């Protein structure tokens, strides 16, 4: 409905919205999901809590939108635009390494790390929040891999019988495992190895 | 020091220890890691809390031992013994499918699921607990894959240049990703696909 407002009001709304996102992410990163409240977000953002309730029905809804926005910002910072998906230069291996290296950088960015860990941890033990997280945030990102792998299959670079929704997990699964559980350093060299091993297999050719 | 006690006392200790493990796992599955206390575990196990403090220095220590014990029980139930590792029939693909299918069954077992989710979620946001979880529980299990893959490499079934500590994550990473985030069903067919894709690659041969 912002279109029907005067420009000044739209700008003010946009500023408030951004302040609410920032406050929500900072707070959840500091105190965890369970202890984050609408009141706390409102106080930190310098808005009334009715402003938040007018735009979002729940804490989960604010946070999910804030994460979507954070992802869009990261994408813009990486030089892409929100809808561009995974680049297609015709070289699948190079394109996957590029996107996985960018994912590694995002996972290692403190601005991203604390709030995303807090949300992921809550999703692990709260099936309802976990399902929203997957449906609204994760699955749309995973579908970008399906799109890129479909083009690669059409170009003869992926075996025709491969289930592409499973295939992408060979890249995304290990990266997330290493990030969430902190088993070993999360580096570009690791991202490159994952792509090489997944595309060409561990067995001798 | 159990060896120096009379047999009856040893049996009593063993019964108490088992009751404490069971109480700790049940409680953490029900109320989460943060709200589980030594007092709560003692009450549920029907022992004095001094009994727990005599054997373990902290809540984390009780729980980590309870998980080690749970893993050993699961292994025994699957027909193995705790030290046997991953079977080596000479057929790497069949051996990996066997162990990943058993892991899927364990991940889908309610007795295992709630407490393990609670511990994993806490490890995601608590780096110190996460590091203990990885060092004491996870990494020893991952090393079983390194051992099996080393034998496979010596048998010429894995390319000599492959980093085996990374390679195992192609199996374990996606499985854990799907389990923790509940993106898609965790089935034997999925485990089989992971093994096939990881060994033979997504690209045409």
mmCIF file of C-alpha atoms in Angstrom:
data_model
loop_
_atom_site.group_PDB
_atom_site.id
_atom_site.type_symbol
_atom_site.label_atom_id
_atom_site.label_comp_id
_atom_site.label_asym_id
_atom_site.label_seq_id
_atom_site.Cartn_x
_atom_site.Cartn_y
_atom_site.Cartn_z
ATOM 1 C CA UNK A 1 0.000 0.000 0.000
ATOM 2 C CA UNK A 2 3.061 2.274 0.133
ATOM 3 C CA UNK A 3 2.277 3.504 -3.379
ATOM 4 C CA UNK A 4 -0.810 5.354 -2.180
ATOM 5 C CA UNK A 5 1.109 7.315 0.465
ATOM 6 C CA UNK A 6 2.880 10.628 0.058
ATOM 7 C CA UNK A 7 6.612 10.246 -0.816
ATOM 8 C CA UNK A 8 7.771 11.472 2.607
ATOM 9 C CA UNK A 9 5.626 8.897 4.355
ATOM 10 C CA UNK A 10 6.962 6.158 2.078
ATOM 11 C CA UNK A 11 10.531 7.138 2.884
ATOM 12 C CA UNK A 12 9.768 7.165 6.593
ATOM 13 C CA UNK A 13 8.156 3.716 6.327
ATOM 14 C CA UNK A 14 11.147 2.415 4.430
ATOM 15 C CA UNK A 15 13.508 3.778 7.102
ATOM 16 C CA UNK A 16 11.429 2.171 9.871
ATOM 17 C CA UNK A 17 11.282 -1.116 8.044
ATOM 18 C CA UNK A 18 15.045 -1.181 7.628
ATOM 19 C CA UNK A 19 15.567 -0.224 11.313
ATOM 20 C CA UNK A 20 13.237 -3.051 12.366
ATOM 21 C CA UNK A 21 15.093 -5.608 10.228
ATOM 22 C CA UNK A 22 18.451 -4.482 11.627
ATOM 23 C CA UNK A 23 17.191 -4.535 15.210
ATOM 24 C CA UNK A 24 15.590 -7.966 14.813
ATOM 25 C CA UNK A 25 18.758 -9.527 13.359
ATOM 26 C CA UNK A 26 21.059 -7.901 15.913
ATOM 27 C CA UNK A 27 18.850 -8.945 18.808
ATOM 28 C CA UNK A 28 18.383 -12.556 17.737
ATOM 29 C CA UNK A 29 22.146 -12.842 17.207
ATOM 30 C CA UNK A 30 22.780 -11.538 20.722
ATOM 31 C CA UNK A 31 20.141 -13.254 22.855
ATOM 32 C CA UNK A 32 18.869 -16.096 20.638
ATOM 33 C CA UNK A 33 15.507 -16.662 19.044
ATOM 34 C CA UNK A 34 13.590 -17.660 22.172
ATOM 35 C CA UNK A 35 14.452 -14.477 24.101
ATOM 36 C CA UNK A 36 13.866 -12.091 21.199
ATOM 37 C CA UNK A 37 10.526 -10.273 21.564
ATOM 38 C CA UNK A 38 8.511 -7.832 19.464
ATOM 39 C CA UNK A 39 8.891 -5.345 22.352
ATOM 40 C CA UNK A 40 12.672 -5.736 22.289
ATOM 41 C CA UNK A 41 12.842 -5.267 18.526
ATOM 42 C CA UNK A 42 10.619 -2.161 18.727
ATOM 43 C CA UNK A 43 12.713 -0.603 21.493
ATOM 44 C CA UNK A 44 15.950 -1.206 19.631
ATOM 45 C CA UNK A 45 14.570 0.061 16.332
ATOM 46 C CA UNK A 46 13.130 3.180 18.003
ATOM 47 C CA UNK A 47 9.571 2.483 16.851
ATOM 48 C CA UNK A 48 6.385 1.709 18.701
ATOM 49 C CA UNK A 49 5.498 -1.965 18.913
ATOM 50 C CA UNK A 50 2.195 -1.203 17.172
ATOM 51 C CA UNK A 51 4.234 -0.251 14.094
ATOM 52 C CA UNK A 52 5.606 -3.784 14.029
ATOM 53 C CA UNK A 53 2.247 -5.433 14.677
ATOM 54 C CA UNK A 54 0.736 -3.358 11.846
ATOM 55 C CA UNK A 55 3.159 -4.878 9.342
ATOM 56 C CA UNK A 56 3.815 -8.378 10.687
ATOM 57 C CA UNK A 57 1.675 -10.909 12.567
ATOM 58 C CA UNK A 58 4.505 -12.444 14.640
ATOM 59 C CA UNK A 59 8.144 -12.415 15.641
ATOM 60 C CA UNK A 60 8.815 -15.279 13.234
ATOM 61 C CA UNK A 61 7.325 -13.262 10.354
ATOM 62 C CA UNK A 62 9.523 -10.216 11.073
ATOM 63 C CA UNK A 63 12.621 -12.350 11.271
ATOM 64 C CA UNK A 64 11.941 -14.345 8.151
ATOM 65 C CA UNK A 65 11.517 -11.128 6.169
ATOM 66 C CA UNK A 66 14.652 -9.684 7.716
ATOM 67 C CA UNK A 67 16.595 -12.765 6.590
ATOM 68 C CA UNK A 68 15.164 -12.562 3.077
ATOM 69 C CA UNK A 69 16.307 -8.936 2.990
ATOM 70 C CA UNK A 70 19.750 -9.857 4.375
ATOM 71 C CA UNK A 71 20.147 -12.462 1.634
ATOM 72 C CA UNK A 72 19.153 -9.918 -1.030
ATOM 73 C CA UNK A 73 21.698 -7.430 0.355
ATOM 74 C CA UNK A 74 24.456 -10.089 0.340
ATOM 75 C CA UNK A 75 23.550 -10.924 -3.242
ATOM 76 C CA UNK A 76 23.736 -7.271 -4.284
ATOM 77 C CA UNK A 77 27.062 -6.835 -2.460
ATOM 78 C CA UNK A 78 28.388 -9.830 -4.404
ATOM 79 C CA UNK A 79 27.546 -7.990 -7.632
ATOM 80 C CA UNK A 80 24.439 -9.966 -8.521
ATOM 81 C CA UNK A 81 20.831 -8.938 -8.388
ATOM 82 C CA UNK A 82 18.259 -10.729 -6.302
ATOM 83 C CA UNK A 83 16.694 -12.641 -9.193
ATOM 84 C CA UNK A 84 19.814 -13.512 -11.142
ATOM 85 C CA UNK A 85 20.395 -16.940 -9.639
ATOM 86 C CA UNK A 86 23.607 -18.835 -10.284
ATOM 87 C CA UNK A 87 25.654 -17.509 -13.232
ATOM 88 C CA UNK A 88 25.703 -19.588 -16.395
ATOM 89 C CA UNK A 89 28.935 -19.058 -18.341
ATOM 90 C CA UNK A 90 28.651 -22.539 -19.827
ATOM 91 C CA UNK A 91 31.356 -23.806 -17.432
ATOM 92 C CA UNK A 92 29.418 -25.589 -14.666
ATOM 93 C CA UNK A 93 32.448 -26.244 -12.483
ATOM 94 C CA UNK A 94 33.586 -22.605 -12.549
ATOM 95 C CA UNK A 95 30.064 -21.294 -11.935
ATOM 96 C CA UNK A 96 29.526 -23.590 -8.946
ATOM 97 C CA UNK A 97 32.905 -22.684 -7.448
ATOM 98 C CA UNK A 98 32.048 -18.996 -7.786
ATOM 99 C CA UNK A 99 28.724 -19.345 -5.992
ATOM 100 C CA UNK A 100 30.046 -21.696 -3.281
ATOM 101 C CA UNK A 101 32.985 -19.398 -2.566
ATOM 102 C CA UNK A 102 30.543 -16.506 -2.181
ATOM 103 C CA UNK A 103 28.459 -18.672 0.158
ATOM 104 C CA UNK A 104 31.574 -19.417 2.232
ATOM 105 C CA UNK A 105 32.264 -15.672 2.508
ATOM 106 C CA UNK A 106 28.669 -15.047 3.574
ATOM 107 C CA UNK A 107 28.796 -17.855 6.170
ATOM 108 C CA UNK A 108 32.018 -16.405 7.578
ATOM 109 C CA UNK A 109 30.622 -12.843 7.736
ATOM 110 C CA UNK A 110 29.853 -11.970 11.411
ATOM 111 C CA UNK A 111 26.864 -9.832 10.364
ATOM 112 C CA UNK A 112 25.323 -12.918 8.850
ATOM 113 C CA UNK A 113 26.655 -15.572 11.187
ATOM 114 C CA UNK A 114 25.110 -14.898 14.611
ATOM 115 C CA UNK A 115 21.504 -14.295 13.509
ATOM 116 C CA UNK A 116 21.547 -17.129 11.001
ATOM 117 C CA UNK A 117 22.910 -19.568 13.582
ATOM 118 C CA UNK A 118 20.216 -18.468 16.024
ATOM 119 C CA UNK A 119 17.446 -19.075 13.492
ATOM 120 C CA UNK A 120 18.902 -22.395 12.303
ATOM 121 C CA UNK A 121 19.296 -23.656 15.890
ATOM 122 C CA UNK A 122 15.669 -22.807 16.650
ATOM 123 C CA UNK A 123 14.519 -24.524 13.460
ATOM 124 C CA UNK A 124 16.386 -27.677 14.509
ATOM 125 C CA UNK A 125 14.209 -28.063 17.624
ATOM 126 C CA UNK A 126 11.006 -26.268 16.495
ATOM 127 C CA UNK A 127 9.504 -28.127 13.509
ATOM 128 C CA UNK A 128 7.000 -25.398 12.683
ATOM 129 C CA UNK A 129 9.570 -22.592 12.521
ATOM 130 C CA UNK A 130 11.975 -24.971 10.752
ATOM 131 C CA UNK A 131 9.382 -25.649 8.061
ATOM 132 C CA UNK A 132 8.799 -21.920 7.461
ATOM 133 C CA UNK A 133 12.563 -21.331 7.337
ATOM 134 C CA UNK A 134 12.945 -24.060 4.733
ATOM 135 C CA UNK A 135 9.909 -23.080 2.668
ATOM 136 C CA UNK A 136 10.437 -19.315 2.632
ATOM 137 C CA UNK A 137 14.214 -18.951 2.827
ATOM 138 C CA UNK A 138 16.104 -22.118 2.023
ATOM 139 C CA UNK A 139 14.145 -23.919 -0.673
ATOM 140 C CA UNK A 140 13.978 -20.907 -3.051
ATOM 141 C CA UNK A 141 17.789 -20.708 -2.823
ATOM 142 C CA UNK A 142 18.146 -24.437 -3.457
ATOM 143 C CA UNK A 143 15.925 -24.152 -6.522
ATOM 144 C CA UNK A 144 18.540 -21.817 -8.065
ATOM 145 C CA UNK A 145 20.877 -24.831 -8.093
ATOM 146 C CA UNK A 146 18.191 -26.980 -9.699
ATOM 147 C CA UNK A 147 17.816 -24.348 -12.445
ATOM 148 C CA UNK A 148 21.569 -24.181 -13.086
ATOM 149 C CA UNK A 149 21.949 -27.988 -12.996
ATOM 150 C CA UNK A 150 19.021 -28.379 -15.387
ATOM 151 C CA UNK A 151 20.809 -26.127 -17.907
ATOM 152 C CA UNK A 152 23.990 -28.158 -17.373
ATOM 153 C CA UNK A 153 22.111 -31.400 -17.975
ATOM 154 C CA UNK A 154 20.654 -29.993 -21.196
ATOM 155 C CA UNK A 155 24.207 -29.068 -22.223
ATOM 156 C CA UNK A 156 25.320 -32.663 -21.594
ATOM 157 C CA UNK A 157 27.439 -31.769 -18.548
ATOM 158 C CA UNK A 158 25.376 -33.755 -16.030
ATOM 159 C CA UNK A 159 24.331 -37.390 -16.484
ATOM 160 C CA UNK A 160 20.697 -37.561 -17.639
ATOM 161 C CA UNK A 161 19.582 -39.952 -14.868
ATOM 162 C CA UNK A 162 20.756 -37.743 -11.980
ATOM 163 C CA UNK A 163 18.079 -36.437 -9.577
ATOM 164 C CA UNK A 164 18.999 -32.747 -9.535
ATOM 165 C CA UNK A 165 17.208 -31.957 -6.258
ATOM 166 C CA UNK A 166 19.440 -34.538 -4.579
ATOM 167 C CA UNK A 167 22.544 -33.566 -6.553
ATOM 168 C CA UNK A 168 22.663 -30.012 -5.220
ATOM 169 C CA UNK A 169 22.891 -31.378 -1.669
ATOM 170 C CA UNK A 170 26.369 -32.712 -2.480
ATOM 171 C CA UNK A 171 27.499 -29.063 -2.516
ATOM 172 C CA UNK A 172 25.149 -27.403 -0.067
ATOM 173 C CA UNK A 173 24.995 -30.243 2.487
ATOM 174 C CA UNK A 174 28.719 -30.445 3.332
ATOM 175 C CA UNK A 175 29.082 -26.654 3.376
ATOM 176 C CA UNK A 176 26.191 -26.272 5.826
ATOM 177 C CA UNK A 177 27.387 -29.240 7.902
ATOM 178 C CA UNK A 178 30.834 -27.704 8.288
ATOM 179 C CA UNK A 179 29.379 -24.296 9.062
ATOM 180 C CA UNK A 180 26.738 -25.391 11.576
ATOM 181 C CA UNK A 181 28.897 -27.922 13.415
ATOM 182 C CA UNK A 182 32.233 -26.093 12.975
ATOM 183 C CA UNK A 183 34.066 -29.356 12.274
ATOM 184 C CA UNK A 184 36.847 -27.866 10.122
ATOM 185 C CA UNK A 185 37.714 -24.480 8.548
ATOM 186 C CA UNK A 186 35.298 -23.232 5.899
ATOM 187 C CA UNK A 187 37.520 -21.997 3.064
ATOM 188 C CA UNK A 188 37.484 -21.382 -0.679
ATOM 189 C CA UNK A 189 39.801 -24.367 -1.141
ATOM 190 C CA UNK A 190 37.220 -26.554 0.600
ATOM 191 C CA UNK A 191 34.418 -25.200 -1.609
ATOM 192 C CA UNK A 192 36.504 -25.967 -4.694
ATOM 193 C CA UNK A 193 37.160 -29.544 -3.563
ATOM 194 C CA UNK A 194 33.471 -30.171 -2.959
ATOM 195 C CA UNK A 195 32.636 -29.068 -6.496
ATOM 196 C CA UNK A 196 35.425 -31.167 -8.021
ATOM 197 C CA UNK A 197 34.566 -34.298 -6.040
ATOM 198 C CA UNK A 198 30.818 -33.995 -6.620
ATOM 199 C CA UNK A 199 31.156 -33.469 -10.362
ATOM 200 C CA UNK A 200 33.839 -36.059 -11.042
ATOM 201 C CA UNK A 201 33.275 -38.595 -8.254
ATOM 202 C CA UNK A 202 35.661 -40.187 -5.795
ATOM 203 C CA UNK A 203 36.113 -43.400 -7.758
ATOM 204 C CA UNK A 204 38.706 -43.632 -10.555
ATOM 205 C CA UNK A 205 37.224 -42.766 -13.936
ATOM 206 C CA UNK B 1 37.669 -47.799 40.295
ATOM 207 C CA UNK B 2 34.669 -50.111 39.967
ATOM 208 C CA UNK B 3 37.020 -53.097 39.898
ATOM 209 C CA UNK B 4 37.904 -52.656 43.562
ATOM 210 C CA UNK B 5 34.244 -52.718 44.672
ATOM 211 C CA UNK B 6 32.166 -55.713 45.633
ATOM 212 C CA UNK B 7 30.118 -57.116 42.701
ATOM 213 C CA UNK B 8 26.800 -55.953 44.187
ATOM 214 C CA UNK B 9 28.052 -52.406 44.476
ATOM 215 C CA UNK B 10 29.337 -52.509 40.909
ATOM 216 C CA UNK B 11 25.964 -53.698 39.681
ATOM 217 C CA UNK B 12 24.213 -50.963 41.618
ATOM 218 C CA UNK B 13 26.585 -48.367 40.157
ATOM 219 C CA UNK B 14 25.962 -49.678 36.670
ATOM 220 C CA UNK B 15 22.206 -49.495 37.200
ATOM 221 C CA UNK B 16 22.482 -45.908 38.474
ATOM 222 C CA UNK B 17 24.714 -44.913 35.596
ATOM 223 C CA UNK B 18 22.241 -46.300 33.081
ATOM 224 C CA UNK B 19 19.308 -44.579 34.838
ATOM 225 C CA UNK B 20 21.210 -41.279 34.750
ATOM 226 C CA UNK B 21 21.956 -41.595 31.021
ATOM 227 C CA UNK B 22 18.318 -42.405 30.261
ATOM 228 C CA UNK B 23 17.042 -39.527 32.414
ATOM 229 C CA UNK B 24 19.484 -37.054 30.893
ATOM 230 C CA UNK B 25 18.560 -37.955 27.304
ATOM 231 C CA UNK B 26 14.820 -37.979 27.994
ATOM 232 C CA UNK B 27 14.956 -34.633 29.760
ATOM 233 C CA UNK B 28 17.053 -32.829 27.168
ATOM 234 C CA UNK B 29 14.735 -34.151 24.452
ATOM 235 C CA UNK B 30 11.713 -32.799 26.327
ATOM 236 C CA UNK B 31 12.835 -29.393 27.611
ATOM 237 C CA UNK B 32 15.979 -28.637 25.593
ATOM 238 C CA UNK B 33 19.594 -28.358 26.634
ATOM 239 C CA UNK B 34 19.374 -24.958 28.358
ATOM 240 C CA UNK B 35 16.601 -26.007 30.755
ATOM 241 C CA UNK B 36 18.067 -29.401 31.627
ATOM 242 C CA UNK B 37 19.710 -29.362 35.074
ATOM 243 C CA UNK B 38 21.724 -31.801 37.166
ATOM 244 C CA UNK B 39 18.920 -31.599 39.752
ATOM 245 C CA UNK B 40 16.326 -32.520 37.139
ATOM 246 C CA UNK B 41 18.380 -35.455 35.882
ATOM 247 C CA UNK B 42 18.925 -36.718 39.452
ATOM 248 C CA UNK B 43 15.228 -36.494 40.313
ATOM 249 C CA UNK B 44 14.194 -38.319 37.173
ATOM 250 C CA UNK B 45 16.860 -41.019 37.588
ATOM 251 C CA UNK B 46 15.910 -41.515 41.254
ATOM 252 C CA UNK B 47 19.429 -40.782 42.542
ATOM 253 C CA UNK B 48 20.855 -38.022 44.714
ATOM 254 C CA UNK B 49 22.486 -35.187 42.814
ATOM 255 C CA UNK B 50 25.731 -35.890 44.701
ATOM 256 C CA UNK B 51 25.844 -39.241 42.891
ATOM 257 C CA UNK B 52 25.948 -37.350 39.605
ATOM 258 C CA UNK B 53 28.520 -34.804 40.804
ATOM 259 C CA UNK B 54 30.725 -37.664 42.057
ATOM 260 C CA UNK B 55 30.962 -39.093 38.537
ATOM 261 C CA UNK B 56 30.725 -36.057 36.266
ATOM 262 C CA UNK B 57 31.893 -32.449 36.593
ATOM 263 C CA UNK B 58 29.039 -30.859 34.610
ATOM 264 C CA UNK B 59 25.762 -31.273 32.763
ATOM 265 C CA UNK B 60 27.626 -31.226 29.458
ATOM 266 C CA UNK B 61 29.865 -34.071 30.622
ATOM 267 C CA UNK B 62 26.894 -36.281 31.648
ATOM 268 C CA UNK B 63 25.163 -35.660 28.347
ATOM 269 C CA UNK B 64 28.185 -36.264 26.168
ATOM 270 C CA UNK B 65 28.738 -39.633 27.871
ATOM 271 C CA UNK B 66 25.052 -40.469 27.534
ATOM 272 C CA UNK B 67 25.286 -39.794 23.781
ATOM 273 C CA UNK B 68 28.432 -41.895 23.442
ATOM 274 C CA UNK B 69 26.541 -44.703 25.197
ATOM 275 C CA UNK B 70 23.476 -44.188 22.964
ATOM 276 C CA UNK B 71 25.674 -44.464 19.886
ATOM 277 C CA UNK B 72 27.261 -47.661 21.201
ATOM 278 C CA UNK B 73 23.798 -49.141 21.865
ATOM 279 C CA UNK B 74 22.621 -48.230 18.351
ATOM 280 C CA UNK B 75 25.732 -49.849 16.934
ATOM 281 C CA UNK B 76 25.128 -53.044 18.928
ATOM 282 C CA UNK B 77 21.464 -53.086 17.872
ATOM 283 C CA UNK B 78 22.621 -52.866 14.243
ATOM 284 C CA UNK B 79 24.652 -56.045 14.808
ATOM 285 C CA UNK B 80 28.053 -54.396 15.041
ATOM 286 C CA UNK B 81 30.292 -53.902 18.013
ATOM 287 C CA UNK B 82 31.431 -50.504 19.189
ATOM 288 C CA UNK B 83 34.935 -50.735 17.721
ATOM 289 C CA UNK B 84 34.151 -52.446 14.446
ATOM 290 C CA UNK B 85 33.777 -49.311 12.321
ATOM 291 C CA UNK B 86 32.403 -49.487 8.797
ATOM 292 C CA UNK B 87 32.340 -53.003 7.318
ATOM 293 C CA UNK B 88 34.896 -53.840 4.635
ATOM 294 C CA UNK B 89 33.573 -56.498 2.257
ATOM 295 C CA UNK B 90 35.767 -55.144 -0.531
ATOM 296 C CA UNK B 91 32.710 -53.494 -2.144
ATOM 297 C CA UNK B 92 32.948 -49.820 -1.116
ATOM 298 C CA UNK B 93 29.598 -48.821 -2.586
ATOM 299 C CA UNK B 94 27.711 -51.631 -0.808
ATOM 300 C CA UNK B 95 29.490 -50.975 2.496
ATOM 301 C CA UNK B 96 28.746 -47.243 2.407
ATOM 302 C CA UNK B 97 25.092 -47.841 1.527
ATOM 303 C CA UNK B 98 24.789 -50.233 4.468
ATOM 304 C CA UNK B 99 26.205 -47.761 6.961
ATOM 305 C CA UNK B 100 24.295 -44.755 5.579
ATOM 306 C CA UNK B 101 21.012 -46.688 5.631
ATOM 307 C CA UNK B 102 21.676 -47.586 9.275
ATOM 308 C CA UNK B 103 22.401 -43.899 9.971
ATOM 309 C CA UNK B 104 19.094 -42.941 8.338
ATOM 310 C CA UNK B 105 17.290 -45.433 10.604
ATOM 311 C CA UNK B 106 19.033 -44.015 13.651
ATOM 312 C CA UNK B 107 18.212 -40.422 12.638
ATOM 313 C CA UNK B 108 14.553 -41.384 12.201
ATOM 314 C CA UNK B 109 14.383 -43.199 15.576
ATOM 315 C CA UNK B 110 12.420 -41.033 18.066
ATOM 316 C CA UNK B 111 14.580 -42.252 20.968
ATOM 317 C CA UNK B 112 17.583 -40.780 19.208
ATOM 318 C CA UNK B 113 15.978 -37.835 17.472
ATOM 319 C CA UNK B 114 14.787 -35.453 20.216
ATOM 320 C CA UNK B 115 17.921 -35.521 22.419
ATOM 321 C CA UNK B 116 20.291 -35.368 19.473
ATOM 322 C CA UNK B 117 18.448 -32.409 17.955
ATOM 323 C CA UNK B 118 18.563 -30.639 21.325
ATOM 324 C CA UNK B 119 22.324 -31.136 21.629
ATOM 325 C CA UNK B 120 23.009 -30.200 18.001
ATOM 326 C CA UNK B 121 20.910 -27.027 18.277
ATOM 327 C CA UNK B 122 22.802 -25.961 21.389
ATOM 328 C CA UNK B 123 26.131 -26.671 19.666
ATOM 329 C CA UNK B 124 25.091 -24.435 16.767
ATOM 330 C CA UNK B 125 24.881 -21.386 19.041
ATOM 331 C CA UNK B 126 27.350 -22.367 21.818
ATOM 332 C CA UNK B 127 30.841 -22.719 20.300
ATOM 333 C CA UNK B 128 32.352 -24.348 23.399
ATOM 334 C CA UNK B 129 29.724 -27.075 23.672
ATOM 335 C CA UNK B 130 29.792 -27.447 19.880
ATOM 336 C CA UNK B 131 33.539 -28.064 19.960
ATOM 337 C CA UNK B 132 33.183 -30.766 22.645
ATOM 338 C CA UNK B 133 30.339 -32.383 20.693
ATOM 339 C CA UNK B 134 32.506 -32.484 17.576
ATOM 340 C CA UNK B 135 35.687 -33.629 19.311
ATOM 341 C CA UNK B 136 34.177 -36.286 21.552
ATOM 342 C CA UNK B 137 31.205 -37.550 19.553
ATOM 343 C CA UNK B 138 31.295 -36.591 15.907
ATOM 344 C CA UNK B 139 34.936 -36.647 14.822
ATOM 345 C CA UNK B 140 35.593 -40.228 16.095
ATOM 346 C CA UNK B 141 32.625 -41.362 13.975
ATOM 347 C CA UNK B 142 33.892 -39.438 10.942
ATOM 348 C CA UNK B 143 37.313 -41.058 11.332
ATOM 349 C CA UNK B 144 35.646 -44.449 10.723
ATOM 350 C CA UNK B 145 34.876 -43.194 7.200
ATOM 351 C CA UNK B 146 38.477 -42.064 6.763
ATOM 352 C CA UNK B 147 39.640 -45.574 7.743
ATOM 353 C CA UNK B 148 37.255 -47.265 5.296
ATOM 354 C CA UNK B 149 38.080 -44.820 2.482
ATOM 355 C CA UNK B 150 41.807 -45.311 3.098
ATOM 356 C CA UNK B 151 41.369 -49.073 2.582
ATOM 357 C CA UNK B 152 39.356 -48.336 -0.573
ATOM 358 C CA UNK B 153 42.089 -46.043 -1.875
ATOM 359 C CA UNK B 154 44.692 -48.732 -1.257
ATOM 360 C CA UNK B 155 42.456 -51.130 -3.202
ATOM 361 C CA UNK B 156 42.353 -48.677 -6.116
ATOM 362 C CA UNK B 157 38.669 -47.817 -5.642
ATOM 363 C CA UNK B 158 39.232 -44.154 -4.764
ATOM 364 C CA UNK B 159 41.369 -41.720 -6.789
ATOM 365 C CA UNK B 160 44.772 -41.300 -5.102
ATOM 366 C CA UNK B 161 44.620 -37.483 -5.000
ATOM 367 C CA UNK B 162 41.300 -37.320 -3.087
ATOM 368 C CA UNK B 163 41.374 -35.697 0.387
ATOM 369 C CA UNK B 164 39.553 -38.387 2.359
ATOM 370 C CA UNK B 165 38.599 -36.125 5.281
ATOM 371 C CA UNK B 166 36.721 -33.938 2.789
ATOM 372 C CA UNK B 167 35.383 -36.876 0.766
ATOM 373 C CA UNK B 168 33.391 -38.354 3.661
ATOM 374 C CA UNK B 169 31.456 -35.094 3.956
ATOM 375 C CA UNK B 170 29.834 -35.821 0.586
ATOM 376 C CA UNK B 171 27.928 -38.598 2.388
ATOM 377 C CA UNK B 172 27.618 -37.294 5.918
ATOM 378 C CA UNK B 173 27.010 -33.617 5.053
ATOM 379 C CA UNK B 174 23.860 -34.030 2.948
ATOM 380 C CA UNK B 175 22.414 -36.612 5.344
ATOM 381 C CA UNK B 176 22.879 -34.305 8.329
ATOM 382 C CA UNK B 177 21.642 -31.285 6.354
ATOM 383 C CA UNK B 178 18.418 -33.081 5.447
ATOM 384 C CA UNK B 179 17.964 -34.353 8.990
ATOM 385 C CA UNK B 180 18.683 -31.092 10.832
ATOM 386 C CA UNK B 181 16.748 -28.816 8.466
ATOM 387 C CA UNK B 182 14.029 -31.350 7.505
ATOM 388 C CA UNK B 183 14.129 -30.227 3.870
ATOM 389 C CA UNK B 184 12.974 -33.535 2.354
ATOM 390 C CA UNK B 185 12.289 -37.110 3.537
ATOM 391 C CA UNK B 186 15.292 -39.034 4.858
ATOM 392 C CA UNK B 187 15.050 -42.468 3.246
ATOM 393 C CA UNK B 188 17.184 -45.447 2.236
ATOM 394 C CA UNK B 189 16.702 -44.482 -1.433
ATOM 395 C CA UNK B 190 18.170 -41.066 -0.664
ATOM 396 C CA UNK B 191 21.156 -42.623 1.130
ATOM 397 C CA UNK B 192 21.769 -44.881 -1.872
ATOM 398 C CA UNK B 193 21.693 -41.943 -4.299
ATOM 399 C CA UNK B 194 24.194 -39.992 -2.215
ATOM 400 C CA UNK B 195 26.631 -42.894 -2.318
ATOM 401 C CA UNK B 196 26.195 -43.400 -6.063
ATOM 402 C CA UNK B 197 26.544 -39.709 -6.913
ATOM 403 C CA UNK B 198 29.521 -39.175 -4.638
ATOM 404 C CA UNK B 199 31.439 -42.191 -5.913
ATOM 405 C CA UNK B 200 30.688 -41.777 -9.598
ATOM 406 C CA UNK B 201 30.162 -38.020 -9.947
ATOM 407 C CA UNK B 202 27.396 -36.008 -11.523
ATOM 408 C CA UNK B 203 29.253 -35.359 -14.776
ATOM 409 C CA UNK B 204 29.164 -37.913 -17.602
ATOM 410 C CA UNK B 205 32.080 -40.335 -17.381
#
